[in-house]
Amino acid sequence: DIEVAGSLAAEMAFSLLAGRGADAPLLGRATTYRFDQSQLRRWGIDETLLPADSIIENQQVTFLELYGRQLLILLAVVSVLLLFMFFLRRQAVVVGRQKTLFESVINSIPDAIFITDSDAKIFATNKAAEEIFSFAHEELLGRHSRELLDYSITHDEQSGNYVSPLQSSIEPQILTYKKKGGESFQGETIATQITNANGEMLGHIALIRDVGKRLSMEEEQRQGQKMEALGNLVGGISHDFNNILG
């Protein structure tokens, strides 16, 4: 070690100038050993065989030696991300199956189904709703539910708010709806709120059944019963009148 050797030589010089002489302890003082790593590798010398506290110069640090810790951290992060992605993929598969099941269930119902948000805007429907109202699926999404009603929107004079029976109805009721072409029909409606576990209102779900044909048949039946009763009445009067004439 050049620095240690120079320091020893200086101490020896000062010792001689002071008249103490070059004492043996100065010469026996331990020095620092320095080795060139490229030469050690050239001659195949194992670094573990070198004297203790040796200094190795010109070290050629490998990538793993330099960034080994960072690589381990990176591998750990990547592993966690892969596990998270695997979990998300499994969840996506489960959600996809549930979505398919939900769509299959509501599409198998022959009545129109509308699911609205808290602002009464439609965000989900079934096939029957498209067929009954003659709207495409994309035309129904985002539409306010009261736009489907004909004259069933009422005005609350006290609060000044417009209330749609489709949004607030609990008991089944007959409402008049409009199709895309403007044609009106009678629909039996059942609507209820959708709430979460905390009781917060998230929206509404409404089921609408086209009862125009049924009401028409019931009206025809009532008219027939009226005509039958009227015929019986007229027949009875005629019979009584014939008796009076007799």
mmCIF file of C-alpha atoms in Angstrom:
data_model
loop_
_atom_site.group_PDB
_atom_site.id
_atom_site.type_symbol
_atom_site.label_atom_id
_atom_site.label_comp_id
_atom_site.label_asym_id
_atom_site.label_seq_id
_atom_site.Cartn_x
_atom_site.Cartn_y
_atom_site.Cartn_z
ATOM 1 C CA ASP A 1 0.000 0.000 0.000
ATOM 2 C CA ILE A 2 1.700 3.164 -1.197
ATOM 3 C CA GLU A 3 -0.003 5.469 1.265
ATOM 4 C CA VAL A 4 0.795 3.251 4.262
ATOM 5 C CA ALA A 5 4.395 2.758 3.099
ATOM 6 C CA GLY A 6 4.861 6.524 2.668
ATOM 7 C CA SER A 7 3.368 7.157 6.092
ATOM 8 C CA LEU A 8 5.790 4.639 7.651
ATOM 9 C CA ALA A 9 8.742 6.218 5.815
ATOM 10 C CA ALA A 10 7.743 9.680 7.093
ATOM 11 C CA GLU A 11 7.457 8.428 10.667
ATOM 12 C CA MET A 12 10.895 6.777 10.349
ATOM 13 C CA ALA A 13 12.400 10.050 9.018
ATOM 14 C CA PHE A 14 10.940 12.117 11.870
ATOM 15 C CA SER A 15 12.142 9.468 14.330
ATOM 16 C CA LEU A 16 15.696 9.648 12.963
ATOM 17 C CA LEU A 17 15.681 13.457 12.982
ATOM 18 C CA ALA A 18 14.543 13.366 16.591
ATOM 19 C CA GLY A 19 17.461 11.078 17.445
ATOM 20 C CA ARG A 20 15.300 8.121 18.356
ATOM 21 C CA GLY A 21 16.438 5.932 15.484
ATOM 22 C CA ALA A 22 14.317 3.616 13.375
ATOM 23 C CA ASP A 23 12.729 1.475 16.013
ATOM 24 C CA ALA A 24 11.639 -2.032 15.203
ATOM 25 C CA PRO A 25 7.942 -1.402 16.052
ATOM 26 C CA LEU A 26 7.754 1.047 13.185
ATOM 27 C CA LEU A 27 9.081 -1.498 10.741
ATOM 28 C CA GLY A 28 6.811 -4.216 12.081
ATOM 29 C CA ARG A 29 3.666 -2.153 11.752
ATOM 30 C CA ALA A 30 0.925 -3.864 9.750
ATOM 31 C CA THR A 31 0.230 -2.586 6.253
ATOM 32 C CA THR A 32 -2.819 -2.711 4.011
ATOM 33 C CA TYR A 33 -2.850 -5.126 1.103
ATOM 34 C CA ARG A 34 -4.331 -4.075 -2.230
ATOM 35 C CA PHE A 35 -5.138 -6.409 -5.090
ATOM 36 C CA ASP A 36 -6.324 -5.895 -8.651
ATOM 37 C CA GLN A 37 -9.431 -7.991 -9.223
ATOM 38 C CA SER A 38 -8.717 -8.398 -12.932
ATOM 39 C CA GLN A 39 -5.323 -9.959 -12.098
ATOM 40 C CA LEU A 40 -6.849 -12.181 -9.407
ATOM 41 C CA ARG A 41 -9.309 -13.523 -11.943
ATOM 42 C CA ARG A 42 -6.612 -13.785 -14.560
ATOM 43 C CA TRP A 43 -4.547 -16.081 -12.363
ATOM 44 C CA GLY A 44 -7.506 -17.829 -10.819
ATOM 45 C CA ILE A 45 -6.830 -16.692 -7.269
ATOM 46 C CA ASP A 46 -9.730 -17.137 -4.851
ATOM 47 C CA GLU A 47 -10.508 -13.855 -3.121
ATOM 48 C CA THR A 48 -11.391 -15.680 0.098
ATOM 49 C CA LEU A 49 -7.713 -16.706 0.466
ATOM 50 C CA LEU A 50 -6.498 -13.089 0.633
ATOM 51 C CA PRO A 51 -5.389 -11.532 3.940
ATOM 52 C CA ALA A 52 -8.036 -9.977 6.123
ATOM 53 C CA ASP A 53 -9.003 -6.359 5.412
ATOM 54 C CA SER A 54 -7.525 -6.554 1.934
ATOM 55 C CA ILE A 55 -8.641 -3.895 -0.511
ATOM 56 C CA ILE A 56 -9.626 -5.104 -3.969
ATOM 57 C CA GLU A 57 -9.319 -2.503 -6.675
ATOM 58 C CA ASN A 58 -10.840 -2.381 -10.170
ATOM 59 C CA GLN A 59 -13.732 -4.547 -9.073
ATOM 60 C CA GLN A 60 -16.000 -5.627 -11.898
ATOM 61 C CA VAL A 61 -19.408 -5.754 -10.237
ATOM 62 C CA THR A 62 -21.939 -7.932 -12.067
ATOM 63 C CA PHE A 63 -25.481 -6.791 -12.780
ATOM 64 C CA LEU A 64 -26.903 -9.181 -10.197
ATOM 65 C CA GLU A 65 -24.431 -7.990 -7.557
ATOM 66 C CA LEU A 66 -25.258 -4.369 -8.300
ATOM 67 C CA TYR A 67 -29.060 -4.634 -8.630
ATOM 68 C CA GLY A 68 -29.795 -7.937 -6.911
ATOM 69 C CA ARG A 69 -31.908 -6.403 -4.155
ATOM 70 C CA GLN A 70 -33.876 -4.268 -6.571
ATOM 71 C CA LEU A 71 -34.505 -7.311 -8.746
ATOM 72 C CA LEU A 72 -35.859 -9.253 -5.776
ATOM 73 C CA ILE A 73 -38.204 -6.374 -4.929
ATOM 74 C CA LEU A 74 -39.281 -6.149 -8.565
ATOM 75 C CA LEU A 75 -39.950 -9.887 -8.727
ATOM 76 C CA ALA A 76 -42.006 -9.679 -5.544
ATOM 77 C CA VAL A 77 -44.063 -6.787 -6.934
ATOM 78 C CA VAL A 78 -44.600 -8.589 -10.244
ATOM 79 C CA SER A 79 -45.670 -11.739 -8.398
ATOM 80 C CA VAL A 80 -48.217 -9.777 -6.371
ATOM 81 C CA LEU A 81 -49.515 -8.092 -9.532
ATOM 82 C CA LEU A 82 -49.848 -11.458 -11.293
ATOM 83 C CA LEU A 83 -51.799 -12.871 -8.350
ATOM 84 C CA PHE A 84 -54.012 -9.778 -8.337
ATOM 85 C CA MET A 85 -54.605 -10.082 -12.083
ATOM 86 C CA PHE A 86 -55.464 -13.765 -11.670
ATOM 87 C CA PHE A 87 -57.925 -12.874 -8.914
ATOM 88 C CA LEU A 88 -59.466 -10.118 -11.056
ATOM 89 C CA ARG A 89 -59.774 -12.503 -13.994
ATOM 90 C CA ARG A 90 -61.568 -15.051 -11.836
ATOM 91 C CA GLN A 91 -63.846 -12.338 -10.504
ATOM 92 C CA ALA A 92 -64.502 -11.153 -14.058
ATOM 93 C CA VAL A 93 -65.489 -14.695 -15.052
ATOM 94 C CA VAL A 94 -67.861 -14.938 -12.078
ATOM 95 C CA VAL A 95 -69.349 -11.512 -12.814
ATOM 96 C CA GLY A 96 -69.695 -12.458 -16.478
ATOM 97 C CA ARG A 97 -71.596 -15.608 -15.580
ATOM 98 C CA GLN A 98 -73.846 -13.684 -13.201
ATOM 99 C CA LYS A 99 -74.480 -11.057 -15.887
ATOM 100 C CA THR A 100 -75.351 -13.747 -18.429
ATOM 101 C CA LEU A 101 -77.679 -15.434 -15.939
ATOM 102 C CA PHE A 102 -79.325 -12.117 -15.072
ATOM 103 C CA GLU A 103 -79.855 -11.240 -18.747
ATOM 104 C CA SER A 104 -81.217 -14.717 -19.474
ATOM 105 C CA VAL A 105 -83.688 -14.448 -16.594
ATOM 106 C CA ILE A 106 -85.077 -11.002 -17.425
ATOM 107 C CA ASN A 107 -85.158 -11.746 -21.163
ATOM 108 C CA SER A 108 -87.224 -14.867 -20.497
ATOM 109 C CA ILE A 109 -89.965 -12.735 -18.883
ATOM 110 C CA PRO A 110 -92.658 -11.755 -21.419
ATOM 111 C CA ASP A 111 -93.432 -8.483 -19.626
ATOM 112 C CA ALA A 112 -91.423 -5.294 -20.089
ATOM 113 C CA ILE A 113 -88.807 -4.716 -17.377
ATOM 114 C CA PHE A 114 -87.146 -1.366 -16.747
ATOM 115 C CA ILE A 115 -84.377 -0.744 -14.207
ATOM 116 C CA THR A 116 -83.735 2.921 -13.473
ATOM 117 C CA ASP A 117 -81.222 4.839 -11.382
ATOM 118 C CA SER A 118 -82.038 7.273 -8.579
ATOM 119 C CA ASP A 119 -82.896 9.935 -11.193
ATOM 120 C CA ALA A 120 -85.441 7.592 -12.869
ATOM 121 C CA LYS A 121 -83.246 7.218 -15.965
ATOM 122 C CA ILE A 122 -83.274 3.785 -17.607
ATOM 123 C CA PHE A 123 -80.004 1.847 -17.583
ATOM 124 C CA ALA A 124 -81.243 -1.731 -18.137
ATOM 125 C CA THR A 125 -84.163 -3.342 -19.984
ATOM 126 C CA ASN A 126 -85.174 -6.711 -21.400
ATOM 127 C CA LYS A 127 -86.173 -7.878 -24.878
ATOM 128 C CA ALA A 128 -89.881 -7.656 -24.097
ATOM 129 C CA ALA A 129 -89.530 -3.923 -23.336
ATOM 130 C CA GLU A 130 -88.007 -3.333 -26.769
ATOM 131 C CA GLU A 131 -90.786 -5.285 -28.475
ATOM 132 C CA ILE A 132 -93.669 -3.760 -26.489
ATOM 133 C CA PHE A 133 -92.497 -0.149 -26.813
ATOM 134 C CA SER A 134 -91.014 -0.568 -30.329
ATOM 135 C CA PHE A 135 -87.736 1.056 -29.244
ATOM 136 C CA ALA A 136 -84.228 -0.257 -29.892
ATOM 137 C CA HIS A 137 -82.158 -1.146 -26.843
ATOM 138 C CA GLU A 138 -79.854 1.842 -27.330
ATOM 139 C CA GLU A 139 -82.831 4.213 -27.631
ATOM 140 C CA LEU A 140 -84.211 3.165 -24.244
ATOM 141 C CA LEU A 141 -80.949 3.482 -22.315
ATOM 142 C CA GLY A 142 -80.562 6.898 -20.676
ATOM 143 C CA ARG A 143 -84.197 7.832 -21.360
ATOM 144 C CA HIS A 144 -86.232 9.168 -18.433
ATOM 145 C CA SER A 145 -89.008 6.784 -17.435
ATOM 146 C CA ARG A 146 -91.697 9.472 -17.589
ATOM 147 C CA GLU A 147 -91.045 9.850 -21.336
ATOM 148 C CA LEU A 148 -92.736 6.458 -21.799
ATOM 149 C CA LEU A 149 -95.945 7.620 -20.140
ATOM 150 C CA ASP A 150 -98.802 9.202 -22.054
ATOM 151 C CA TYR A 151 -100.696 11.336 -19.571
ATOM 152 C CA SER A 152 -99.823 9.701 -16.235
ATOM 153 C CA ILE A 153 -97.401 12.370 -15.014
ATOM 154 C CA THR A 154 -98.906 14.324 -12.152
ATOM 155 C CA HIS A 155 -97.799 17.609 -10.625
ATOM 156 C CA ASP A 156 -97.437 18.048 -6.910
ATOM 157 C CA GLU A 157 -98.687 21.566 -6.204
ATOM 158 C CA GLN A 158 -97.169 21.682 -2.728
ATOM 159 C CA SER A 159 -93.640 20.533 -3.525
ATOM 160 C CA GLY A 160 -93.571 21.724 -7.119
ATOM 161 C CA ASN A 161 -92.087 18.382 -8.236
ATOM 162 C CA TYR A 162 -93.238 16.221 -11.095
ATOM 163 C CA VAL A 163 -93.913 12.669 -9.963
ATOM 164 C CA SER A 164 -93.981 9.688 -12.302
ATOM 165 C CA PRO A 165 -96.169 6.742 -11.187
ATOM 166 C CA LEU A 166 -93.649 4.447 -12.866
ATOM 167 C CA GLN A 167 -91.112 5.629 -10.302
ATOM 168 C CA SER A 168 -93.272 5.822 -7.207
ATOM 169 C CA SER A 169 -95.970 3.152 -7.617
ATOM 170 C CA ILE A 170 -96.105 0.276 -5.126
ATOM 171 C CA GLU A 171 -99.471 -1.343 -5.792
ATOM 172 C CA PRO A 172 -100.311 -2.620 -9.310
ATOM 173 C CA GLN A 173 -101.948 0.072 -11.417
ATOM 174 C CA ILE A 174 -103.082 0.587 -14.992
ATOM 175 C CA LEU A 175 -101.177 3.369 -16.777
ATOM 176 C CA THR A 176 -101.245 4.629 -20.340
ATOM 177 C CA TYR A 177 -97.934 4.359 -22.189
ATOM 178 C CA LYS A 178 -96.648 5.565 -25.538
ATOM 179 C CA LYS A 179 -94.842 3.484 -28.121
ATOM 180 C CA LYS A 180 -92.153 4.867 -30.385
ATOM 181 C CA GLY A 181 -94.675 5.665 -33.113
ATOM 182 C CA GLY A 182 -96.973 7.508 -30.702
ATOM 183 C CA GLU A 183 -99.446 4.667 -30.306
ATOM 184 C CA SER A 184 -100.868 4.392 -26.789
ATOM 185 C CA PHE A 185 -101.590 1.238 -24.846
ATOM 186 C CA GLN A 186 -102.723 0.256 -21.374
ATOM 187 C CA GLY A 187 -100.045 -1.247 -19.146
ATOM 188 C CA GLU A 188 -100.443 -2.893 -15.763
ATOM 189 C CA THR A 189 -97.474 -1.622 -13.752
ATOM 190 C CA ILE A 190 -95.687 -2.859 -10.649
ATOM 191 C CA ALA A 191 -92.695 -0.818 -9.447
ATOM 192 C CA THR A 192 -90.514 -0.979 -6.378
ATOM 193 C CA GLN A 193 -87.343 0.630 -5.037
ATOM 194 C CA ILE A 194 -83.873 -0.900 -5.226
ATOM 195 C CA THR A 195 -81.873 -0.353 -2.020
ATOM 196 C CA ASN A 196 -78.445 -1.433 -0.806
ATOM 197 C CA ALA A 197 -77.541 -3.081 2.502
ATOM 198 C CA ASN A 198 -77.545 0.321 4.233
ATOM 199 C CA GLY A 199 -81.044 1.124 3.038
ATOM 200 C CA GLU A 200 -79.844 3.727 0.533
ATOM 201 C CA MET A 201 -82.111 4.045 -2.499
ATOM 202 C CA LEU A 202 -80.240 3.173 -5.703
ATOM 203 C CA GLY A 203 -83.092 3.204 -8.199
ATOM 204 C CA HIS A 204 -86.303 1.447 -9.209
ATOM 205 C CA ILE A 205 -87.347 -1.679 -11.053
ATOM 206 C CA ALA A 206 -90.674 -1.711 -12.891
ATOM 207 C CA LEU A 207 -92.571 -4.510 -14.592
ATOM 208 C CA ILE A 208 -95.120 -3.503 -17.256
ATOM 209 C CA ARG A 209 -97.640 -5.853 -18.824
ATOM 210 C CA ASP A 210 -99.567 -4.865 -21.940
ATOM 211 C CA VAL A 211 -103.179 -5.462 -20.894
ATOM 212 C CA GLY A 212 -104.814 -3.640 -23.789
ATOM 213 C CA LYS A 213 -106.152 -6.876 -25.336
ATOM 214 C CA ARG A 214 -107.267 -8.186 -21.965
ATOM 215 C CA LEU A 215 -109.072 -4.959 -21.116
ATOM 216 C CA SER A 216 -110.645 -4.939 -24.555
ATOM 217 C CA MET A 217 -111.884 -8.508 -24.094
ATOM 218 C CA GLU A 218 -113.150 -7.670 -20.619
ATOM 219 C CA GLU A 219 -114.949 -4.625 -22.013
ATOM 220 C CA GLU A 220 -116.501 -6.737 -24.771
ATOM 221 C CA GLN A 221 -117.537 -9.269 -22.175
ATOM 222 C CA ARG A 222 -119.116 -6.554 -20.049
ATOM 223 C CA GLN A 223 -120.912 -5.136 -23.063
ATOM 224 C CA GLY A 224 -122.157 -8.616 -23.906
ATOM 225 C CA GLN A 225 -123.391 -9.087 -20.383
ATOM 226 C CA LYS A 226 -125.138 -5.701 -20.565
ATOM 227 C CA MET A 227 -126.790 -6.612 -23.854
ATOM 228 C CA GLU A 228 -127.825 -9.978 -22.451
ATOM 229 C CA ALA A 229 -129.289 -8.315 -19.362
ATOM 230 C CA LEU A 230 -131.008 -5.757 -21.572
ATOM 231 C CA GLY A 231 -132.414 -8.533 -23.764
ATOM 232 C CA ASN A 232 -133.705 -10.375 -20.720
ATOM 233 C CA LEU A 233 -135.263 -7.128 -19.486
ATOM 234 C CA VAL A 234 -136.900 -6.427 -22.837
ATOM 235 C CA GLY A 235 -138.086 -10.028 -23.074
ATOM 236 C CA GLY A 236 -139.605 -9.826 -19.595
ATOM 237 C CA ILE A 237 -141.338 -6.551 -20.388
ATOM 238 C CA SER A 238 -142.672 -8.015 -23.646
ATOM 239 C CA HIS A 239 -143.948 -11.074 -21.826
ATOM 240 C CA ASP A 240 -145.648 -8.933 -19.181
ATOM 241 C CA PHE A 241 -147.129 -6.710 -21.884
ATOM 242 C CA ASN A 242 -148.483 -9.758 -23.734
ATOM 243 C CA ASN A 243 -150.072 -10.936 -20.484
ATOM 244 C CA ILE A 244 -151.665 -7.532 -20.007
ATOM 245 C CA LEU A 245 -153.002 -7.609 -23.563
ATOM 246 C CA GLY A 246 -154.299 -11.120 -23.005
#
